[in-house]
Coordinates of C-alpha atoms in Angstrom, one line a residue:
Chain A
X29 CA 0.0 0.0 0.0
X30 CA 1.3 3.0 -1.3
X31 CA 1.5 6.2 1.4
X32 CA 0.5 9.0 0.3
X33 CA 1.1 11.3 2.9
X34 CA 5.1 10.7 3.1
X35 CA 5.2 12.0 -0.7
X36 CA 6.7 15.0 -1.7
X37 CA 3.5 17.4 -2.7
X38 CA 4.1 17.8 -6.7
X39 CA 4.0 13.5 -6.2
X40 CA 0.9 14.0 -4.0
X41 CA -0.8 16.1 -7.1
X42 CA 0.5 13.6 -9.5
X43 CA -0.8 10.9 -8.1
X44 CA -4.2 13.2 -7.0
X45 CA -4.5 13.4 -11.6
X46 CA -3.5 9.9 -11.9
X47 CA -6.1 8.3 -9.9
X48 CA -8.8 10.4 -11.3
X49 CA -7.5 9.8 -15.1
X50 CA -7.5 5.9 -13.8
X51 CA -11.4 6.3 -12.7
X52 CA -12.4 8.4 -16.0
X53 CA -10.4 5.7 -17.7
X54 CA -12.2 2.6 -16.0
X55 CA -15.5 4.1 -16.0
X56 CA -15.3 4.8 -19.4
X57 CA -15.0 1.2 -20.0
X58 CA -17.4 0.4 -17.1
X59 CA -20.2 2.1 -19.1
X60 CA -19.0 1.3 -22.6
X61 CA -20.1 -2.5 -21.7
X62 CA -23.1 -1.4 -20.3
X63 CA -24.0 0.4 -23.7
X64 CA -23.2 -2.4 -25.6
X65 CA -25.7 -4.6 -23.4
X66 CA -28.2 -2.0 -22.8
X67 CA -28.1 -0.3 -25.6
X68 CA -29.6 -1.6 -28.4
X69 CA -32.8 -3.1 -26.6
X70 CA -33.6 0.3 -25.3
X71 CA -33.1 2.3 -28.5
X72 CA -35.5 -0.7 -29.9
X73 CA -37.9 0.0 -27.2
X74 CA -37.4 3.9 -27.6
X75 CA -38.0 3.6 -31.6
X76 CA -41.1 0.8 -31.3
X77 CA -42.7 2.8 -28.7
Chain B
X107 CA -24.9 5.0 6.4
X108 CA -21.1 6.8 5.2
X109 CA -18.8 5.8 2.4
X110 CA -15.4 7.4 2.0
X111 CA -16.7 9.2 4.8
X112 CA -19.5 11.3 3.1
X113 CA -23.1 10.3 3.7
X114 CA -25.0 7.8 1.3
X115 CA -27.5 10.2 0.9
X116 CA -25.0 13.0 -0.3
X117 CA -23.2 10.4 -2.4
X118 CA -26.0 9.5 -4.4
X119 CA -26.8 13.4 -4.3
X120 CA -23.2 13.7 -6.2
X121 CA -23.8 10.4 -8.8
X122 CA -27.1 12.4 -9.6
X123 CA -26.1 16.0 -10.2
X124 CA -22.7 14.3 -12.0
X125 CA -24.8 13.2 -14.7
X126 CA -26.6 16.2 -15.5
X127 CA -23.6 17.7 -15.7
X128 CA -22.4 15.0 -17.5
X129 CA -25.0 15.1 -19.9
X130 CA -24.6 19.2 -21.0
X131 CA -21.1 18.4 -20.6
X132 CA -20.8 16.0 -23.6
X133 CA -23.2 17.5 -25.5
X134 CA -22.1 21.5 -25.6
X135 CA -18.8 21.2 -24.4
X136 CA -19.3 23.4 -21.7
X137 CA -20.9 23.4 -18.2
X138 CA -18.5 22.0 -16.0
X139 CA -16.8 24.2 -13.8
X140 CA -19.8 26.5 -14.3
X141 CA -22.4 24.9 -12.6
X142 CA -20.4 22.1 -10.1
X143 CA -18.1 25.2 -8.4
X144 CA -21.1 27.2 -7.1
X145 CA -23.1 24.1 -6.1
X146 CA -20.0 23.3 -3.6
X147 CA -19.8 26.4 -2.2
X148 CA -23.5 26.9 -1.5
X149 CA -22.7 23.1 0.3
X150 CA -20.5 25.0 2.5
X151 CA -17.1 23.8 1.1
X152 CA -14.3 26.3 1.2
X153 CA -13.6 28.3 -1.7
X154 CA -10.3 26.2 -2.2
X155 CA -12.0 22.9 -2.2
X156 CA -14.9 24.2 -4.3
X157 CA -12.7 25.1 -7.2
X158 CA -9.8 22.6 -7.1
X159 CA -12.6 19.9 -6.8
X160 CA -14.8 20.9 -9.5
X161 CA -11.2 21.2 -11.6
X162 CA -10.6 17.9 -10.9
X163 CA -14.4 16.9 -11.6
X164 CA -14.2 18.5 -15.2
X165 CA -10.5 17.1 -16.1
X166 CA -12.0 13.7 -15.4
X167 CA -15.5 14.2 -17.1
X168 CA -13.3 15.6 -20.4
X169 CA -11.7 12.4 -20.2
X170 CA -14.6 10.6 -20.3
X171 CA -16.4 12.5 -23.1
X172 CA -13.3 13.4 -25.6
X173 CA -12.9 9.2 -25.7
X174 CA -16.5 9.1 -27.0
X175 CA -16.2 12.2 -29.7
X176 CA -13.2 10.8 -31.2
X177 CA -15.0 6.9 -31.1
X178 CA -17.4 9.0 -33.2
X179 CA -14.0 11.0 -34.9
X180 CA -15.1 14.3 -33.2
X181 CA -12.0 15.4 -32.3
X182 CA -9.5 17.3 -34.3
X183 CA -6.7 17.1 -32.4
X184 CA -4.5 19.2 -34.6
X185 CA -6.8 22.1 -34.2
X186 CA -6.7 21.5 -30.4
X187 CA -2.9 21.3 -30.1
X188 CA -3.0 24.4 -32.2
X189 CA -5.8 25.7 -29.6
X190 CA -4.0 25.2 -26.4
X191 CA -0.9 27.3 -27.5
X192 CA -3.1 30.3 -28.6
X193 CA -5.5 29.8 -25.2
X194 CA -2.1 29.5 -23.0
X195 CA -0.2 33.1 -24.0
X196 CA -4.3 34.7 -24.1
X197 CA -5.5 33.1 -20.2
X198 CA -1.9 34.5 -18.9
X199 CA -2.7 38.1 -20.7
X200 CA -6.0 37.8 -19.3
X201 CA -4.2 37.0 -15.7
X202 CA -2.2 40.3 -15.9
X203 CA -5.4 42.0 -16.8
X204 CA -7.3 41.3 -13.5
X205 CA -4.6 41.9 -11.5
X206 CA -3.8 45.7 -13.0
X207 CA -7.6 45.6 -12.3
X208 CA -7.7 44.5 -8.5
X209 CA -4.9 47.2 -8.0
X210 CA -7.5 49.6 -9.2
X211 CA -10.1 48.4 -7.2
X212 CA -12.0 47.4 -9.9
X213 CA -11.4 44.1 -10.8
X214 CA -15.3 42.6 -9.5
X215 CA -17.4 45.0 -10.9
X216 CA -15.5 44.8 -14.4
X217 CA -15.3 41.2 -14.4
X218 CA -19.2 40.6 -13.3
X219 CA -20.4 43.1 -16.0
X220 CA -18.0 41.5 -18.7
X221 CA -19.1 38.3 -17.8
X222 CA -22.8 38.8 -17.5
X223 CA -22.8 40.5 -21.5
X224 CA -20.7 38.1 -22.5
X225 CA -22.6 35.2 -21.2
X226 CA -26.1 37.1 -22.6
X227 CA -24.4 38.6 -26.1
X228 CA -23.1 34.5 -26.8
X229 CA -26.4 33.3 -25.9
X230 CA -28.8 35.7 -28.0
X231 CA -26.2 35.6 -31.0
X232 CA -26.4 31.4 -31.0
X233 CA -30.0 31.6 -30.3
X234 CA -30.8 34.1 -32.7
X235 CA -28.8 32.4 -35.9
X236 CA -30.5 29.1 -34.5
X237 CA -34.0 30.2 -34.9
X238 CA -33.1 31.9 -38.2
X239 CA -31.7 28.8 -40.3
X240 CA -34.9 26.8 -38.7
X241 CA -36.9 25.7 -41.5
X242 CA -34.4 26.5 -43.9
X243 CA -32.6 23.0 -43.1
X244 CA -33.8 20.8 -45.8
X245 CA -31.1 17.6 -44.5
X246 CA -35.0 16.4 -43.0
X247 CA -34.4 17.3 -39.4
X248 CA -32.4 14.6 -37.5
X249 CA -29.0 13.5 -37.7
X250 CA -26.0 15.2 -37.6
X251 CA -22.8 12.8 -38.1
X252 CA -20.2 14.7 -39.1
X253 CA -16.7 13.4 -38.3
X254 CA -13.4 15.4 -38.4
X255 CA -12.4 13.9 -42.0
X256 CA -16.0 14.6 -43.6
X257 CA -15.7 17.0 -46.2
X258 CA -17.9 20.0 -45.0
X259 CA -20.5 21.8 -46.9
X260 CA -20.2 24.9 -47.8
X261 CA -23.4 26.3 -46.8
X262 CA -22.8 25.3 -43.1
X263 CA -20.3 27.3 -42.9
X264 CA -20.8 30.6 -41.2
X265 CA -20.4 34.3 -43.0
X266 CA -17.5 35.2 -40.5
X267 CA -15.7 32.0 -40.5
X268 CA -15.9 32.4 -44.5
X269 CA -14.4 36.2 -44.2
X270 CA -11.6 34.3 -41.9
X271 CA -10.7 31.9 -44.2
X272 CA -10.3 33.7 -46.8
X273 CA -7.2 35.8 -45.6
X274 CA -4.6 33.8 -47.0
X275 CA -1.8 34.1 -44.4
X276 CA 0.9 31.7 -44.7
X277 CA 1.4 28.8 -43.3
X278 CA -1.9 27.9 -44.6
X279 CA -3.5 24.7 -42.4
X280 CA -5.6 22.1 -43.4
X281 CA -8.4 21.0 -40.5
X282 CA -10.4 18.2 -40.3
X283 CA -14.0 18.7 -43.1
X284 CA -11.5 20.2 -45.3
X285 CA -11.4 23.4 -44.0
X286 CA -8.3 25.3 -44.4
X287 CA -7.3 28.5 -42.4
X288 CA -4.3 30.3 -41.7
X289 CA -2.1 29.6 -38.7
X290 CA -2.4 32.9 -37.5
X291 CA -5.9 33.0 -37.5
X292 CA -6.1 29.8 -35.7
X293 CA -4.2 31.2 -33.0
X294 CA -5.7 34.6 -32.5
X295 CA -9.0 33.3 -32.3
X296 CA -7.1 30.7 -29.7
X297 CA -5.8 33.8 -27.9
X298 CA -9.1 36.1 -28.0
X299 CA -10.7 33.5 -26.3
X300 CA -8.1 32.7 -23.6
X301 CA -8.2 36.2 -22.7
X302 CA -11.2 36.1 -22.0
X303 CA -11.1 33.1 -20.2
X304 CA -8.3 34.3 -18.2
X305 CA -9.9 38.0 -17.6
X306 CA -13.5 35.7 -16.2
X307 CA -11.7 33.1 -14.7
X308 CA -13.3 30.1 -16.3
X309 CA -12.8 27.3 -17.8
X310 CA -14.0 29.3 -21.3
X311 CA -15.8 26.4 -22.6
X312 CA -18.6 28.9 -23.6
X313 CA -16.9 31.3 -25.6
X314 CA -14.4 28.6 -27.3
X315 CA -17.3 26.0 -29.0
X316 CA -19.0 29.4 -30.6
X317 CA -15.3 30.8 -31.6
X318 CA -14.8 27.5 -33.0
X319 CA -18.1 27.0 -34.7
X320 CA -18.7 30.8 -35.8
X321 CA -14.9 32.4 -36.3
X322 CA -13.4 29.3 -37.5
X323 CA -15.9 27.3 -39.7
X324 CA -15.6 24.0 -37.6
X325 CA -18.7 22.2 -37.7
X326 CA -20.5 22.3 -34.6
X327 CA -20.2 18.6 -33.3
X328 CA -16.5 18.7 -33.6
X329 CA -16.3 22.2 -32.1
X330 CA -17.5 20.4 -29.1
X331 CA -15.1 17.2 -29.7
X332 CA -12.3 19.8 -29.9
X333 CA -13.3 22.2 -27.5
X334 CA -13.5 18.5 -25.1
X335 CA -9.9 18.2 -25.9
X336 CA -8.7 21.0 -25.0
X337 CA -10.3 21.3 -21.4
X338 CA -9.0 17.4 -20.8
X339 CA -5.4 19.5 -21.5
X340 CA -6.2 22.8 -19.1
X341 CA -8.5 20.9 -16.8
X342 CA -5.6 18.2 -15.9
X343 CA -3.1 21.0 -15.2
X344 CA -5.8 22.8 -13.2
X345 CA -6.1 20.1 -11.3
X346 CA -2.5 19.7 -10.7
X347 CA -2.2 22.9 -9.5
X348 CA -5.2 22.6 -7.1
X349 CA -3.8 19.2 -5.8
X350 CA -0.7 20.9 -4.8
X351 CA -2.4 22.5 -2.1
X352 CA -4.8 20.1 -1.1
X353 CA -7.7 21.9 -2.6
X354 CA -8.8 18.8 -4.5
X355 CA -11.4 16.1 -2.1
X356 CA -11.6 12.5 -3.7
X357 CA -14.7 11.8 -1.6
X358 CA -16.5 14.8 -3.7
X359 CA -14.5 13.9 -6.9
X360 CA -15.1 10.0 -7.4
X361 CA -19.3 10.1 -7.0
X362 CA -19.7 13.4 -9.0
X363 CA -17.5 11.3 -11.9
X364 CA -19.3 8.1 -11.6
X365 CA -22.5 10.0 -12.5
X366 CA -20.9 12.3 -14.8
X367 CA -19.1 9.2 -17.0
X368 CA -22.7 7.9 -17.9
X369 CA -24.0 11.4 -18.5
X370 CA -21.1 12.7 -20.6
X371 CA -21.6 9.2 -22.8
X372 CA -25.5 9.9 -23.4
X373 CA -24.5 13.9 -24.0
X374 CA -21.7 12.9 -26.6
X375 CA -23.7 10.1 -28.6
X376 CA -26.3 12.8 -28.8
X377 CA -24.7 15.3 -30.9
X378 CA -24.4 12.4 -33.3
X379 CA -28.3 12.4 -33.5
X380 CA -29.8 15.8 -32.2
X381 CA -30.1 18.6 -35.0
X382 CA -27.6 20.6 -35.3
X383 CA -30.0 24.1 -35.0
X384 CA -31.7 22.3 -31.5
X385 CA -27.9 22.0 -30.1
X386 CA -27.4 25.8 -30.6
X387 CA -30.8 26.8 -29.3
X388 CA -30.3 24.8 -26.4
X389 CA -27.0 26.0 -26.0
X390 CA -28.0 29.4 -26.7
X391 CA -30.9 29.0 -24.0
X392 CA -28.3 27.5 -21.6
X393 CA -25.9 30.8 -21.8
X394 CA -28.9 32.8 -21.2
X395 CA -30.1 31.2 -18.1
X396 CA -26.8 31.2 -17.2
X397 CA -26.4 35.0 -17.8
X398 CA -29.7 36.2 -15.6
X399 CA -28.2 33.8 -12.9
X400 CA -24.7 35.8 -12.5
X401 CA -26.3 39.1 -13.0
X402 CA -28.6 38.1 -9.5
X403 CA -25.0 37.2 -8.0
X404 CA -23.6 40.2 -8.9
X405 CA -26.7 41.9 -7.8
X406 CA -26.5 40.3 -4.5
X407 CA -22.8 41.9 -4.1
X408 CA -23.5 45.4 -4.8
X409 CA -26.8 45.4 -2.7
X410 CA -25.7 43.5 0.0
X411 CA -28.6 40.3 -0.4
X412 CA -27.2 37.1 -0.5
X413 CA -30.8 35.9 -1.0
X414 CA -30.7 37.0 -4.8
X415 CA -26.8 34.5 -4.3
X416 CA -29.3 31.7 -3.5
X417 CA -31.6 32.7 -6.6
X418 CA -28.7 32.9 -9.1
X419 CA -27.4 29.2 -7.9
X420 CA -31.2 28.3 -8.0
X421 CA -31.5 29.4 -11.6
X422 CA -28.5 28.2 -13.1
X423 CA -29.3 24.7 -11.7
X424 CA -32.9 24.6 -12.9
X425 CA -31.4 26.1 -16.5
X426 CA -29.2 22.8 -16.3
X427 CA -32.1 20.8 -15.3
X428 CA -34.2 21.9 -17.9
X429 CA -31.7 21.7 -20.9
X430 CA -30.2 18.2 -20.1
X431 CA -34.1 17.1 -20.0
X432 CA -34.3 18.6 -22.9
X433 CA -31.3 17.1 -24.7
X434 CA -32.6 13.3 -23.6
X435 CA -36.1 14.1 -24.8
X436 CA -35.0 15.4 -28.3
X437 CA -32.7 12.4 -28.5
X438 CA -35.7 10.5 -28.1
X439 CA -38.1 11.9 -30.1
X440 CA -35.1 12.1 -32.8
X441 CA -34.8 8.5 -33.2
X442 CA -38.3 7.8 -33.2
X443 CA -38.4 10.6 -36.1
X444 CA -35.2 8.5 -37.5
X445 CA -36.9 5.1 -37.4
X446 CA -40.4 6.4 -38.9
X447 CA -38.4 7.9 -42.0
X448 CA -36.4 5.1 -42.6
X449 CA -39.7 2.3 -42.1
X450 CA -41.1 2.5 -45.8
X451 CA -37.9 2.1 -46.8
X452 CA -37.4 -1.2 -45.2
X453 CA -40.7 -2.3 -46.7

């Protein structure tokens, strides 16, 4: 386990932009499944409707 | 119940106003900083927190929705390079600007009323040429898919972005829909609206799509892609800088993006299937809202009410309300419209 505290502050902010590029980056993924699963019945149901 | 040591009910309060946000953010380009910033501060963050937080908050949601424009090849990211040089040397002007103001004593008054015209003279301009073309579309109404190597027509593009284009400036550059435009004018336009960005102190989302659109000749849809690309560039240096000194709080960070990932997804795949003319009028509407909001906040400043604060924050987030709804139910009723004109067909 990484410690954040006991790194230098410029490594803090680094790290700060890293994890949220890593949760942009995984929830982009996340939710590109999703689409591909939900998707295409609900844009069916949308257009039948 | 707590996670990460905010309270379930506040969580879920973050996931939900993350995808509205998330929604006008992938769909205009714009939005971000602009409505998360004041909503923390009338939550009783600190200043500090409100605006490093809602830095990080937009880098991340940028992320999120420049990956979806350029799946749907939205993104010219020659033009944004080009973009974040001009914004760069302009937001630093812009910097100097305020500061010669604040030593004057003048620097909130000038900035308000700036900010307030320009908000109101952006959205009556978009909203007027909106409503003008109306009618005169004749592509059928839905769909809009143009991608940064489709050849543009002619016709879309606008009267000032023609006049630009045609100073012939070397080095000429060739942009994504074939447009091509001299350097220089790239980067003044760049510039212009760093100034301003600098001078207002925002992310300048709303004055860059327009420039883009209306002073370059970029198609709207990749206006936004590009625009998107550009704040994922500023944004992630913003929140660098914030981060440095601990202005930026994961706990308010991580359930704003979750909500704003999904949003930012159904706001980019949109622009792919709304009208282009129902974009700019909600756009439009969304800079005037936005305008009669600041101008109660300025108000509540110079007459000493911080009721008309809590009227401005309460208008700019039912403005937001109101056009995301909006942007989902034209999406809608655009691919109903889509699969009606495309039945007989099919017979």
């Amino acid at each position: 386990m990484i410690d954040f505290a006991s790194l230098s502050p410029t490594a803090q902010a680094l790290a700060l932009v890293g994890v949220i590029l890593v949760e942009a980056l995984v929830l982009y993924g996340g939710y590109g499944l999703l689409e591909r699963v939900v998707a295409p019945p609900l844009v069916r149901r949308i257009t039948e409707s | 119940m707590e996670l990460f040591g905010i309270a379930l009910t506040m969580l879920l309060v973050f996931v939900g106003f993350g995808f509205m946000v998330g929604v006008l953010f992938g769909f205009f380009g714009m939005g971000g900083s602009f409505l998360v910033t004041p909503a923390l501060l009338v939550m009783g963050y600190p200043t500090t927190t409100a605006v490093g937080s809602g830095m990080a908050f937009v880098f991340g949601t940028a992320v999120i929705a420049t990956l979806k424009h350029r799946d749907l090849g939205q993104v010219d990211y020659k033009l944004g390079a080009l973009m974040v040089v001009g914004t760069t040397a302009g937001i630093e002007l812009g910097k100097m600007i305020v500061e010669h103001l604040e030593e004057l004593g003048l620097a909130g008054g000038v900035i308000g009323v700036t900010y307030v015209f320009m908000l109101g003279g952006i959205g009556l301009f978009v909203s007027y040429t909106a409503l003008k073309s109306d009618g005169s579309d004749d592509s059928g109404g839905g769909g809009h898919h143009e991608a940064a190597n489709d050849e543009i027509d002619p016709d879309d593009i606008p009267d000032i972005a023609k006049k630009i284009q045609s100073y012939n400036v070397p080095p000429m550059m060739t942009l994504g829909g074939g447009i091509r435009v001299s350097l220089w004018m790239i980067l003044g336009v760049a510039f212009a609206t760093g100034l301003l960005s600098g001078f207002l102190g925002v992310g300048g989302g709303f004055i860059r799509m327009p420039a883009l659109f209306y002073l370059i000749g970029v198609p709207v849809p990749i206006a936004v892609g590009t625009d998107l690309f550009e704040i994922v560039i500023s944004g992630g240096f913003g929140a660098f800088t914030y981060g440095l000194s601990g202005g930026v709080n994961l706990g308010i960070v991580v359930p704003l993006l979750a909500g704003s990932a999904l949003g930012a997804r159904i706001g980019s795949a949109a622009t792919s299937i709304v009208n282009e003319d129902d974009i700019k009028i909600y756009f439009g509407l969304m800079l005037l809202g936005g305008a009669v909001a600041v101008a109660f906040q300025q108000s509540a400043g110079v007459f000493e009410m911080p009721i008309l604060d809590t009227v401005g924050i309460i208008l700019i987030m039912l403005s937001a309300m109101l056009v995301s709804g909006a942007v989902i139910f034209s999406t809608i009723t655009e691919l109903r419209a889509n699969a009606r004109s495309t039945a007989p067909a099919a017979d």
